Coordinates of C-alpha atoms in Angstrom, one line a residue:
X1 CA -15.1 72.4 -51.6
X2 CA -12.1 71.9 -53.8
X3 CA -9.4 74.3 -54.7
X4 CA -11.1 74.9 -58.0
X5 CA -14.3 76.1 -56.2
X6 CA -16.2 73.0 -57.4
X7 CA -18.4 71.3 -54.9
X8 CA -20.1 67.9 -55.1
X9 CA -23.8 66.8 -54.6
X10 CA -24.8 64.8 -51.6
X11 CA -25.7 62.0 -54.0
X12 CA -22.0 61.5 -54.8
X13 CA -21.4 60.4 -51.2
X14 CA -24.7 58.5 -50.7
X15 CA -24.2 56.4 -53.8
X16 CA -20.6 55.7 -52.8
X17 CA -21.8 54.5 -49.3
X18 CA -24.4 52.3 -51.0
X19 CA -21.6 50.7 -53.1
X20 CA -19.4 50.3 -50.1
X21 CA -22.0 48.9 -47.7
X22 CA -24.5 47.1 -49.9
X23 CA -22.2 45.5 -52.5
X24 CA -25.2 45.8 -55.1
X25 CA -23.5 48.6 -57.0
X26 CA -20.4 47.7 -59.0
X27 CA -19.4 51.2 -60.1
X28 CA -20.2 54.9 -60.1
X29 CA -19.2 57.4 -62.7
X30 CA -19.0 61.0 -61.7
X31 CA -18.7 64.1 -63.9
X32 CA -18.7 67.8 -63.7
X33 CA -22.1 69.5 -64.2
X34 CA -22.5 71.4 -67.4
X35 CA -21.8 74.7 -65.6
X36 CA -18.6 73.2 -64.1
X37 CA -19.8 74.2 -60.6
X38 CA -20.3 70.8 -59.0
X39 CA -19.5 67.1 -59.3
X40 CA -22.6 64.9 -60.0
X41 CA -23.3 61.3 -60.4
X42 CA -23.5 60.4 -64.1
X43 CA -24.2 56.7 -63.8
X44 CA -24.6 54.0 -61.2
X45 CA -24.4 50.3 -62.3
X46 CA -24.4 46.8 -61.0
X47 CA -22.9 45.4 -64.2
X48 CA -19.6 43.6 -63.3
X49 CA -18.3 43.7 -66.9
X50 CA -15.0 45.6 -66.9
X51 CA -15.0 46.3 -70.6
X52 CA -18.5 47.9 -70.5
X53 CA -17.3 50.2 -67.7
X54 CA -14.0 51.0 -69.5
X55 CA -15.9 51.9 -72.7
X56 CA -18.2 54.3 -70.8
X57 CA -15.1 56.2 -69.6
X58 CA -13.4 56.2 -73.0
X59 CA -16.5 57.4 -74.8
X60 CA -17.4 60.1 -72.2
X61 CA -17.8 63.6 -73.7
X62 CA -17.9 67.0 -72.3
X63 CA -18.6 70.6 -73.5
X64 CA -16.3 73.5 -73.1
X65 CA -17.4 77.1 -72.4
X66 CA -17.9 77.7 -76.1
X67 CA -20.1 74.6 -76.5
X68 CA -17.5 72.5 -78.3
X69 CA -17.9 68.8 -77.6
X70 CA -14.9 66.6 -77.1
X71 CA -13.4 63.8 -75.0
X72 CA -14.4 64.2 -71.4
X73 CA -12.6 63.5 -68.1
X74 CA -14.4 61.5 -65.4
X75 CA -14.0 60.2 -61.9
X76 CA -15.2 56.7 -61.1
X77 CA -15.3 54.3 -58.2
X78 CA -15.2 50.7 -59.1
X79 CA -15.5 47.7 -56.7
X80 CA -12.6 45.8 -58.2
X81 CA -12.5 42.1 -57.6
X82 CA -9.4 40.0 -58.3
X83 CA -7.6 36.7 -57.5
X84 CA -4.4 36.8 -55.5
X85 CA -1.4 35.7 -57.5
X86 CA -0.5 33.3 -54.8
X87 CA -3.8 31.5 -55.3
X88 CA -4.9 32.3 -51.7
X89 CA -8.3 33.5 -52.8
X90 CA -10.2 36.6 -53.9
X91 CA -9.9 40.2 -52.8
X92 CA -12.0 43.2 -53.4
X93 CA -10.8 46.8 -53.4
X94 CA -12.8 49.9 -53.8
X95 CA -10.8 51.8 -56.5
X96 CA -11.0 55.5 -57.3
X97 CA -10.2 56.1 -61.0
X98 CA -9.4 59.6 -62.4
X99 CA -9.8 59.4 -66.1
X100 CA -8.4 62.4 -67.9
X101 CA -7.8 61.5 -71.5
X102 CA -4.9 63.2 -73.3
X103 CA -7.2 64.4 -76.0
X104 CA -9.5 66.2 -73.6
X105 CA -9.5 70.0 -73.5
X106 CA -7.0 71.7 -71.3
X107 CA -9.6 73.6 -69.2
X108 CA -11.5 70.4 -68.5
X109 CA -8.4 68.5 -67.5
X110 CA -7.4 71.4 -65.2
X111 CA -10.8 71.6 -63.4
X112 CA -10.9 67.8 -63.0
X113 CA -7.4 67.7 -61.6
X114 CA -8.0 70.5 -59.1
X115 CA -11.3 69.1 -57.9
X116 CA -10.3 65.4 -57.5
X117 CA -9.0 65.5 -53.9
X118 CA -12.1 67.1 -52.4
X119 CA -14.3 64.3 -53.8
X120 CA -11.8 61.6 -52.8
X121 CA -11.6 62.9 -49.2
X122 CA -15.4 62.7 -49.0
X123 CA -15.4 59.1 -50.1
X124 CA -14.2 57.2 -47.0
X125 CA -13.1 53.7 -47.8
X126 CA -11.2 54.0 -51.0
X127 CA -8.4 51.3 -51.1
X128 CA -6.6 52.1 -54.3
X129 CA -6.3 54.9 -56.8
X130 CA -5.6 54.9 -60.6
X131 CA -4.8 57.9 -62.7
X132 CA -5.4 57.1 -66.4
X133 CA -4.7 59.4 -69.3
X134 CA -4.9 57.0 -72.3
X135 CA -7.0 53.9 -73.1
X136 CA -4.2 51.4 -72.4
X137 CA -4.0 52.6 -68.7
X138 CA -7.7 51.5 -68.4
X139 CA -7.0 47.9 -69.6
X140 CA -8.0 45.4 -66.9
X141 CA -4.5 44.1 -66.5
X142 CA -3.0 47.6 -66.0
X143 CA -5.5 48.5 -63.4
X144 CA -5.0 45.1 -61.7
X145 CA -1.3 45.9 -61.3
X146 CA -2.2 49.1 -59.3
X147 CA -5.0 47.6 -57.3
X148 CA -3.1 44.3 -56.4
X149 CA 0.1 46.1 -55.2
X150 CA 1.0 44.9 -51.7
X151 CA -2.0 42.5 -51.7
X152 CA -1.7 39.6 -49.3

């Protein structure tokens, strides 16, 4: 359980293990349940298109306690493939993405920030992490910079 008191469903870990071991899943998007009590799997996909994945994060919405709908933070795990700059071949890194758009509500951002580490600790095998707060930080080239650091 996280410092926010939020837990996560067993499916969060089982789907991650499928991504890690099976390589059929390209990404998983996680969100807080409507009652803000647990992290749940929102979507699992085998679609390798980065822009489709990015759009899903950017367009994510959430409701606050009063029922107001606005931009929604999300967690995601993406099996990020890239070419080494040296031309020595391809690499793949399982990347944890914490998407917390600047325009999201303060309460939502606080709950997501305080719940992130508990989920991350449960997902054994994450090779890189990206914290994104605006759309530009989710551009493929920006994420590639983080993911490919120290790559050999």
